[in-house]
PDB file of C-alpha atoms in Angstrom:
ATOM      1  CA  GLU A 288     -23.334 -24.858  47.564  1.00 55.00           C
ATOM      2  CA  ALA A 289     -21.368 -26.329  44.656  1.00 60.00           C
ATOM      3  CA  ASP A 290     -23.211 -26.895  41.381  1.00 89.00           C
ATOM      4  CA  ILE A 291     -21.911 -30.361  40.680  1.00 94.00           C
ATOM      5  CA  TYR A 292     -24.196 -33.338  40.753  1.00 95.00           C
ATOM      6  CA  GLN A 293     -23.732 -37.070  40.742  1.00 97.00           C
ATOM      7  CA  THR A 294     -26.355 -39.681  40.095  1.00 96.00           C
ATOM      8  CA  PRO A 295     -27.241 -42.104  41.382  1.00 96.00           C
ATOM      9  CA  ARG A 296     -26.260 -41.609  45.038  1.00 95.00           C
ATOM     10  CA  TYR A 297     -26.464 -45.330  45.733  1.00 96.00           C
ATOM     11  CA  LEU A 298     -26.395 -48.249  43.312  1.00 97.00           C
ATOM     12  CA  VAL A 299     -26.555 -51.982  43.983  1.00 97.00           C
ATOM     13  CA  ILE A 300     -26.042 -54.025  40.863  1.00 96.00           C
ATOM     14  CA  GLY A 301     -25.274 -57.602  39.842  1.00 96.00           C
ATOM     15  CA  THR A 302     -21.957 -58.850  38.516  1.00 97.00           C
ATOM     16  CA  GLY A 303     -21.515 -58.467  34.778  1.00 96.00           C
ATOM     17  CA  LYS A 304     -23.888 -55.543  34.340  1.00 96.00           C
ATOM     18  CA  LYS A 305     -22.903 -52.409  32.462  1.00 96.00           C
ATOM     19  CA  ILE A 306     -23.283 -49.224  34.490  1.00 96.00           C
ATOM     20  CA  THR A 307     -22.797 -45.524  33.916  1.00 97.00           C
ATOM     21  CA  LEU A 308     -22.229 -43.079  36.754  1.00 97.00           C
ATOM     22  CA  GLU A 309     -23.314 -39.571  35.877  1.00 98.00           C
ATOM     23  CA  CYS A 310     -21.567 -36.342  36.802  1.00 98.00           C
ATOM     24  CA  SER A 311     -22.659 -32.884  35.731  1.00 98.00           C
ATOM     25  CA  GLN A 312     -21.522 -29.408  36.677  1.00 97.00           C
ATOM     26  CA  THR A 313     -22.988 -26.024  35.796  1.00 95.00           C
ATOM     27  CA  MET A 314     -19.963 -23.901  36.628  1.00 92.00           C
ATOM     28  CA  GLY A 315     -18.366 -24.070  33.175  1.00 92.00           C
ATOM     29  CA  HIS A 316     -15.227 -25.683  34.565  1.00 92.00           C
ATOM     30  CA  ASP A 317     -12.832 -27.236  32.078  1.00 90.00           C
ATOM     31  CA  LYS A 318     -11.137 -29.666  34.461  1.00 90.00           C
ATOM     32  CA  MET A 319     -13.078 -32.627  35.756  1.00 92.00           C
ATOM     33  CA  TYR A 320     -11.942 -35.607  37.779  1.00 91.00           C
ATOM     34  CA  TRP A 321     -13.108 -39.012  38.953  1.00 93.00           C
ATOM     35  CA  TYR A 322     -11.791 -40.381  42.232  1.00 92.00           C
ATOM     36  CA  GLN A 323     -12.359 -43.775  43.829  1.00 94.00           C
ATOM     37  CA  GLN A 324     -12.492 -44.003  47.604  1.00 92.00           C
ATOM     38  CA  ASP A 325     -12.991 -47.016  49.858  1.00 90.00           C
ATOM     39  CA  PRO A 326     -14.599 -46.269  53.263  1.00 82.00           C
ATOM     40  CA  GLY A 327     -12.222 -44.422  55.580  1.00 79.00           C
ATOM     41  CA  MET A 328      -9.453 -44.498  53.013  1.00 84.00           C
ATOM     42  CA  GLU A 329      -7.661 -42.061  50.724  1.00 85.00           C
ATOM     43  CA  LEU A 330      -8.912 -40.905  47.353  1.00 88.00           C
ATOM     44  CA  HIS A 331      -7.378 -42.384  44.219  1.00 89.00           C
ATOM     45  CA  LEU A 332      -7.478 -40.490  40.932  1.00 87.00           C
ATOM     46  CA  ILE A 333      -8.810 -42.756  38.189  1.00 91.00           C
ATOM     47  CA  HIS A 334      -9.632 -40.344  35.346  1.00 92.00           C
ATOM     48  CA  TYR A 335      -9.386 -36.657  34.553  1.00 89.00           C
ATOM     49  CA  SER A 336     -10.190 -34.320  31.707  1.00 91.00           C
ATOM     50  CA  TYR A 337      -8.784 -30.975  30.591  1.00 89.00           C
ATOM     51  CA  GLY A 338     -11.857 -30.144  28.537  1.00 92.00           C
ATOM     52  CA  VAL A 339     -14.095 -31.381  25.756  1.00 95.00           C
ATOM     53  CA  ASN A 340     -12.695 -34.437  23.945  1.00 95.00           C
ATOM     54  CA  SER A 341      -9.803 -34.658  26.417  1.00 92.00           C
ATOM     55  CA  THR A 342      -9.536 -37.590  28.834  1.00 94.00           C
ATOM     56  CA  GLU A 343      -6.592 -39.042  30.698  1.00 90.00           C
ATOM     57  CA  LYS A 344      -6.092 -41.999  33.025  1.00 89.00           C
ATOM     58  CA  GLY A 345      -5.142 -41.260  36.596  1.00 84.00           C
ATOM     59  CA  ASP A 346      -2.754 -42.990  38.921  1.00 75.00           C
ATOM     60  CA  LEU A 347      -4.999 -45.893  39.890  1.00 77.00           C
ATOM     61  CA  SER A 348      -5.533 -48.494  37.218  1.00 73.00           C
ATOM     62  CA  SER A 349      -9.215 -48.751  36.519  1.00 77.00           C
ATOM     63  CA  GLU A 350     -11.337 -50.851  34.197  1.00 88.00           C
ATOM     64  CA  SER A 351     -13.715 -47.949  33.790  1.00 93.00           C
ATOM     65  CA  THR A 352     -13.849 -45.533  30.875  1.00 94.00           C
ATOM     66  CA  VAL A 353     -14.921 -41.893  30.649  1.00 96.00           C
ATOM     67  CA  SER A 354     -16.040 -39.489  27.960  1.00 96.00           C
ATOM     68  CA  ARG A 355     -16.198 -35.699  27.705  1.00 97.00           C
ATOM     69  CA  ILE A 356     -18.459 -34.696  24.850  1.00 97.00           C
ATOM     70  CA  ARG A 357     -19.823 -31.641  26.644  1.00 97.00           C
ATOM     71  CA  THR A 358     -18.078 -29.353  29.105  1.00 96.00           C
ATOM     72  CA  GLU A 359     -20.676 -29.930  31.789  1.00 96.00           C
ATOM     73  CA  HIS A 360     -20.895 -33.709  31.563  1.00 97.00           C
ATOM     74  CA  PHE A 361     -18.274 -36.346  32.518  1.00 98.00           C
ATOM     75  CA  PRO A 362     -19.831 -39.813  32.794  1.00 98.00           C
ATOM     76  CA  LEU A 363     -17.933 -42.881  33.967  1.00 97.00           C
ATOM     77  CA  THR A 364     -18.789 -46.307  32.543  1.00 96.00           C
ATOM     78  CA  LEU A 365     -18.057 -49.826  33.717  1.00 93.00           C
ATOM     79  CA  GLU A 366     -18.714 -52.300  30.899  1.00 93.00           C
ATOM     80  CA  SER A 367     -18.919 -55.318  33.194  1.00 95.00           C
ATOM     81  CA  ALA A 368     -19.227 -54.669  36.908  1.00 95.00           C
ATOM     82  CA  ARG A 369     -17.410 -56.935  39.376  1.00 95.00           C
ATOM     83  CA  PRO A 370     -17.465 -57.110  43.195  1.00 96.00           C
ATOM     84  CA  SER A 371     -13.957 -55.564  43.199  1.00 93.00           C
ATOM     85  CA  HIS A 372     -15.554 -52.392  41.777  1.00 94.00           C
ATOM     86  CA  THR A 373     -17.514 -51.894  44.991  1.00 96.00           C
ATOM     87  CA  SER A 374     -16.467 -48.482  46.266  1.00 95.00           C
ATOM     88  CA  GLN A 375     -17.450 -44.830  46.451  1.00 95.00           C
ATOM     89  CA  TYR A 376     -16.887 -42.795  43.294  1.00 96.00           C
ATOM     90  CA  LEU A 377     -16.417 -39.042  43.634  1.00 94.00           C
ATOM     91  CA  CYS A 378     -16.582 -36.566  40.772  1.00 95.00           C
ATOM     92  CA  ALA A 379     -14.958 -33.143  40.982  1.00 92.00           C
ATOM     93  CA  SER A 380     -14.437 -30.092  38.801  1.00 92.00           C
ATOM     94  CA  SER A 381     -12.202 -27.034  38.916  1.00 89.00           C
ATOM     95  CA  ALA A 382     -11.404 -23.968  36.818  1.00 84.00           C
ATOM     96  CA  TYR A 383      -8.704 -24.299  34.171  1.00 57.00           C
ATOM     97  CA  THR A 384      -6.220 -21.937  35.757  1.00 54.00           C
ATOM     98  CA  GLY A 385      -5.068 -24.779  37.974  1.00 51.00           C
ATOM     99  CA  LEU A 386      -4.790 -22.749  41.149  1.00 45.00           C
ATOM    100  CA  THR A 387      -8.417 -22.905  42.175  1.00 69.00           C
ATOM    101  CA  GLU A 388     -10.298 -25.207  44.511  1.00 81.00           C
ATOM    102  CA  ALA A 389     -11.992 -28.342  43.295  1.00 85.00           C
ATOM    103  CA  PHE A 390     -15.711 -28.751  43.863  1.00 90.00           C
ATOM    104  CA  PHE A 391     -16.934 -32.248  44.646  1.00 92.00           C
ATOM    105  CA  GLY A 392     -20.194 -33.996  44.072  1.00 94.00           C
ATOM    106  CA  GLN A 393     -21.846 -35.997  46.841  1.00 93.00           C
ATOM    107  CA  GLY A 394     -20.509 -39.255  45.443  1.00 94.00           C
ATOM    108  CA  THR A 395     -21.983 -42.507  44.172  1.00 96.00           C
ATOM    109  CA  ARG A 396     -21.704 -45.484  46.470  1.00 95.00           C
ATOM    110  CA  LEU A 397     -21.554 -48.565  44.238  1.00 96.00           C
ATOM    111  CA  THR A 398     -22.073 -52.097  45.473  1.00 97.00           C
ATOM    112  CA  VAL A 399     -21.632 -54.979  43.059  1.00 96.00           C
ATOM    113  CA  VAL A 400     -23.098 -58.253  44.278  1.00 96.00           C
TER     114      VAL A 400
ATOM    115  CA  SER B  95       2.493 -43.911  46.103  1.00 40.00           C
ATOM    116  CA  GLN B  96       0.345 -40.941  46.935  1.00 46.00           C
ATOM    117  CA  GLN B  97       1.881 -37.464  46.921  1.00 58.00           C
ATOM    118  CA  GLY B  98       0.614 -36.409  50.329  1.00 64.00           C
ATOM    119  CA  GLU B  99       0.598 -38.140  53.706  1.00 74.00           C
ATOM    120  CA  GLU B 100      -1.355 -36.830  56.689  1.00 78.00           C
ATOM    121  CA  ASP B 101      -0.394 -37.282  60.302  1.00 81.00           C
ATOM    122  CA  PRO B 102      -1.915 -38.358  62.643  1.00 88.00           C
ATOM    123  CA  GLN B 103      -4.266 -40.888  61.062  1.00 89.00           C
ATOM    124  CA  ALA B 104      -6.832 -40.238  63.782  1.00 92.00           C
ATOM    125  CA  LEU B 105      -7.250 -37.523  66.397  1.00 94.00           C
ATOM    126  CA  SER B 106      -9.762 -37.232  69.217  1.00 95.00           C
ATOM    127  CA  ILE B 107     -10.110 -34.018  71.212  1.00 95.00           C
ATOM    128  CA  GLN B 108     -12.546 -32.236  73.500  1.00 97.00           C
ATOM    129  CA  GLU B 109     -14.718 -29.432  72.195  1.00 97.00           C
ATOM    130  CA  GLY B 110     -12.931 -26.114  72.590  1.00 97.00           C
ATOM    131  CA  GLU B 111      -9.449 -27.548  72.170  1.00 97.00           C
ATOM    132  CA  ASN B 112      -7.259 -26.906  69.156  1.00 97.00           C
ATOM    133  CA  ALA B 113      -6.611 -29.612  66.566  1.00 96.00           C
ATOM    134  CA  THR B 114      -3.439 -29.805  64.516  1.00 96.00           C
ATOM    135  CA  MET B 115      -2.969 -32.043  61.508  1.00 95.00           C
ATOM    136  CA  ASN B 116       0.156 -32.385  59.420  1.00 95.00           C
ATOM    137  CA  CYS B 117       0.745 -33.236  55.802  1.00 93.00           C
ATOM    138  CA  SER B 118       3.975 -34.222  54.099  1.00 93.00           C
ATOM    139  CA  TYR B 119       4.532 -34.526  50.383  1.00 90.00           C
ATOM    140  CA  LYS B 120       7.287 -35.766  48.133  1.00 88.00           C
ATOM    141  CA  THR B 121       7.726 -33.621  45.045  1.00 85.00           C
ATOM    142  CA  SER B 122       7.758 -29.890  44.329  1.00 86.00           C
ATOM    143  CA  ILE B 123       4.303 -28.370  44.194  1.00 87.00           C
ATOM    144  CA  ASN B 124       2.531 -25.300  42.865  1.00 86.00           C
ATOM    145  CA  ASN B 125      -0.060 -25.252  45.604  1.00 87.00           C
ATOM    146  CA  LEU B 126      -1.451 -27.313  48.496  1.00 91.00           C
ATOM    147  CA  GLN B 127      -5.072 -27.502  49.518  1.00 92.00           C
ATOM    148  CA  TRP B 128      -6.961 -28.828  52.531  1.00 94.00           C
ATOM    149  CA  TYR B 129     -10.369 -30.459  52.236  1.00 94.00           C
ATOM    150  CA  ARG B 130     -12.922 -31.752  54.726  1.00 95.00           C
ATOM    151  CA  GLN B 131     -15.123 -34.786  54.242  1.00 93.00           C
ATOM    152  CA  ASN B 132     -18.068 -35.604  56.436  1.00 91.00           C
ATOM    153  CA  SER B 133     -18.878 -39.296  56.707  1.00 85.00           C
ATOM    154  CA  GLY B 134     -20.117 -40.728  53.417  1.00 79.00           C
ATOM    155  CA  ARG B 135     -20.208 -37.365  51.651  1.00 83.00           C
ATOM    156  CA  GLY B 136     -18.201 -35.480  49.051  1.00 85.00           C
ATOM    157  CA  LEU B 137     -15.264 -33.260  49.910  1.00 90.00           C
ATOM    158  CA  VAL B 138     -15.494 -29.588  50.737  1.00 92.00           C
ATOM    159  CA  HIS B 139     -12.628 -27.246  49.964  1.00 92.00           C
ATOM    160  CA  LEU B 140     -11.280 -25.428  53.035  1.00 95.00           C
ATOM    161  CA  ILE B 141      -8.212 -23.466  52.027  1.00 94.00           C
ATOM    162  CA  LEU B 142      -5.525 -23.236  49.344  1.00 92.00           C
ATOM    163  CA  ILE B 143      -1.962 -22.127  49.978  1.00 94.00           C
ATOM    164  CA  ARG B 144       0.444 -21.396  47.164  1.00 91.00           C
ATOM    165  CA  SER B 145       4.064 -22.544  47.158  1.00 92.00           C
ATOM    166  CA  ASN B 146       5.284 -18.962  47.676  1.00 94.00           C
ATOM    167  CA  GLU B 147       3.100 -18.473  50.764  1.00 97.00           C
ATOM    168  CA  ARG B 148       4.057 -19.523  54.280  1.00 97.00           C
ATOM    169  CA  GLU B 149       0.846 -19.030  56.233  1.00 98.00           C
ATOM    170  CA  LYS B 150      -2.799 -18.472  55.537  1.00 97.00           C
ATOM    171  CA  HIS B 151      -5.875 -17.946  57.711  1.00 97.00           C
ATOM    172  CA  SER B 152      -9.552 -18.526  57.132  1.00 95.00           C
ATOM    173  CA  GLY B 153     -11.845 -18.113  60.126  1.00 97.00           C
ATOM    174  CA  ARG B 154     -10.783 -20.687  62.722  1.00 97.00           C
ATOM    175  CA  LEU B 155      -8.401 -22.339  60.267  1.00 98.00           C
ATOM    176  CA  ARG B 156      -4.697 -21.643  60.027  1.00 98.00           C
ATOM    177  CA  VAL B 157      -2.520 -23.347  57.424  1.00 98.00           C
ATOM    178  CA  THR B 158       1.245 -23.224  57.235  1.00 98.00           C
ATOM    179  CA  LEU B 159       3.492 -24.414  54.441  1.00 97.00           C
ATOM    180  CA  ASP B 160       7.196 -25.223  54.662  1.00 96.00           C
ATOM    181  CA  THR B 161       8.429 -26.035  51.174  1.00 94.00           C
ATOM    182  CA  SER B 162      11.948 -26.786  52.431  1.00 95.00           C
ATOM    183  CA  LYS B 163      10.541 -29.611  54.563  1.00 95.00           C
ATOM    184  CA  LYS B 164       7.792 -30.431  52.087  1.00 94.00           C
ATOM    185  CA  SER B 165       5.199 -30.211  54.813  1.00 95.00           C
ATOM    186  CA  SER B 166       2.047 -28.349  55.775  1.00 96.00           C
ATOM    187  CA  SER B 167      -0.061 -28.123  58.898  1.00 97.00           C
ATOM    188  CA  LEU B 168      -3.722 -27.364  59.453  1.00 97.00           C
ATOM    189  CA  LEU B 169      -4.746 -25.887  62.786  1.00 98.00           C
ATOM    190  CA  ILE B 170      -8.382 -25.701  63.791  1.00 98.00           C
ATOM    191  CA  THR B 171      -8.825 -23.454  66.811  1.00 98.00           C
ATOM    192  CA  ALA B 172     -11.628 -23.684  69.377  1.00 97.00           C
ATOM    193  CA  SER B 173     -12.936 -26.907  67.859  1.00 97.00           C
ATOM    194  CA  ARG B 174     -16.640 -27.735  67.728  1.00 97.00           C
ATOM    195  CA  ALA B 175     -18.482 -31.034  67.475  1.00 96.00           C
ATOM    196  CA  ALA B 176     -19.418 -30.036  63.918  1.00 95.00           C
ATOM    197  CA  ASP B 177     -15.718 -30.127  63.004  1.00 97.00           C
ATOM    198  CA  THR B 178     -15.823 -33.929  63.320  1.00 97.00           C
ATOM    199  CA  ALA B 179     -14.805 -35.147  59.867  1.00 96.00           C
ATOM    200  CA  SER B 180     -11.865 -36.453  57.866  1.00 95.00           C
ATOM    201  CA  TYR B 181      -9.364 -33.885  56.662  1.00 95.00           C
ATOM    202  CA  PHE B 182      -7.286 -34.370  53.536  1.00 93.00           C
ATOM    203  CA  CYS B 183      -4.398 -32.459  52.070  1.00 92.00           C
ATOM    204  CA  ALA B 184      -4.139 -32.339  48.304  1.00 90.00           C
ATOM    205  CA  THR B 185      -1.247 -31.332  46.113  1.00 87.00           C
ATOM    206  CA  ASP B 186      -0.553 -30.844  42.476  1.00 82.00           C
ATOM    207  CA  SER B 187       2.976 -31.222  41.160  1.00 70.00           C
ATOM    208  CA  ARG B 188       5.147 -29.092  38.942  1.00 63.00           C
ATOM    209  CA  THR B 189       5.348 -31.921  36.417  1.00 65.00           C
ATOM    210  CA  SER B 190       1.647 -32.769  36.470  1.00 63.00           C
ATOM    211  CA  TYR B 191       0.006 -29.464  37.137  1.00 56.00           C
ATOM    212  CA  ASP B 192      -3.572 -30.444  36.432  1.00 64.00           C
ATOM    213  CA  LYS B 193      -3.692 -33.570  38.599  1.00 71.00           C
ATOM    214  CA  VAL B 194      -4.694 -33.069  42.220  1.00 75.00           C
ATOM    215  CA  ILE B 195      -3.475 -35.913  44.443  1.00 80.00           C
ATOM    216  CA  PHE B 196      -4.906 -36.535  47.910  1.00 84.00           C
ATOM    217  CA  GLY B 197      -3.273 -37.941  51.012  1.00 85.00           C
ATOM    218  CA  PRO B 198      -4.898 -40.659  53.188  1.00 87.00           C
ATOM    219  CA  GLY B 199      -6.517 -38.158  55.540  1.00 91.00           C
ATOM    220  CA  THR B 200      -6.762 -37.496  59.269  1.00 94.00           C
ATOM    221  CA  SER B 201      -9.959 -38.531  61.012  1.00 94.00           C
ATOM    222  CA  LEU B 202     -10.878 -35.916  63.606  1.00 96.00           C
ATOM    223  CA  SER B 203     -13.392 -36.565  66.370  1.00 96.00           C
ATOM    224  CA  VAL B 204     -14.456 -33.627  68.523  1.00 97.00           C
ATOM    225  CA  ILE B 205     -16.160 -34.780  71.679  1.00 96.00           C
ATOM    226  CA  PRO B 206     -18.853 -32.434  73.053  1.00 93.00           C
TER     227      PRO B 206
END
């Protein structure tokens, strides 16, 4: 069982609200990722981090922001949620060597109404 | 566009049969990985194959990699109903080593 946790699992929120999706891992991994996935579709990389104080945007343009103040914590924030943000958000982590598997959290399914 | 593309998009087989899924990618890679996702859940890592490897086994899974064709295949032997899931290939790239890019996935249904 992977030690990477996402909260909340499900979130229904109104348009314009600020939300933060939490992701924590206890494996000491330097690399962490956020992916966005619509039902039955591929994953799109939206943010990643090499380590503390390092964040990069992924391939999919996203209005969200991330921070990496602690190794184990990689929260994703939407300042003003819109219905177009409705999706599943998956957090993952992997060891820094770059040749190791990624461990995924269970995901947060976000619905913006 | 995404680095990896799986084929077929969907596959339905009887329990006990073998399932083969293919993945093609566009740029040179360091390694390729296969993941499984059960409906509505996170992904689970299945197997990693490095660019200098041609074949790898793990239990009922067999992965091949052909870097000249930029393609990989995942074979699940003696399938079970519990194998029903979506399967994704994921690649890094030599120019963006730390980014793992996923293909659109193959949806596998194993009928009991």
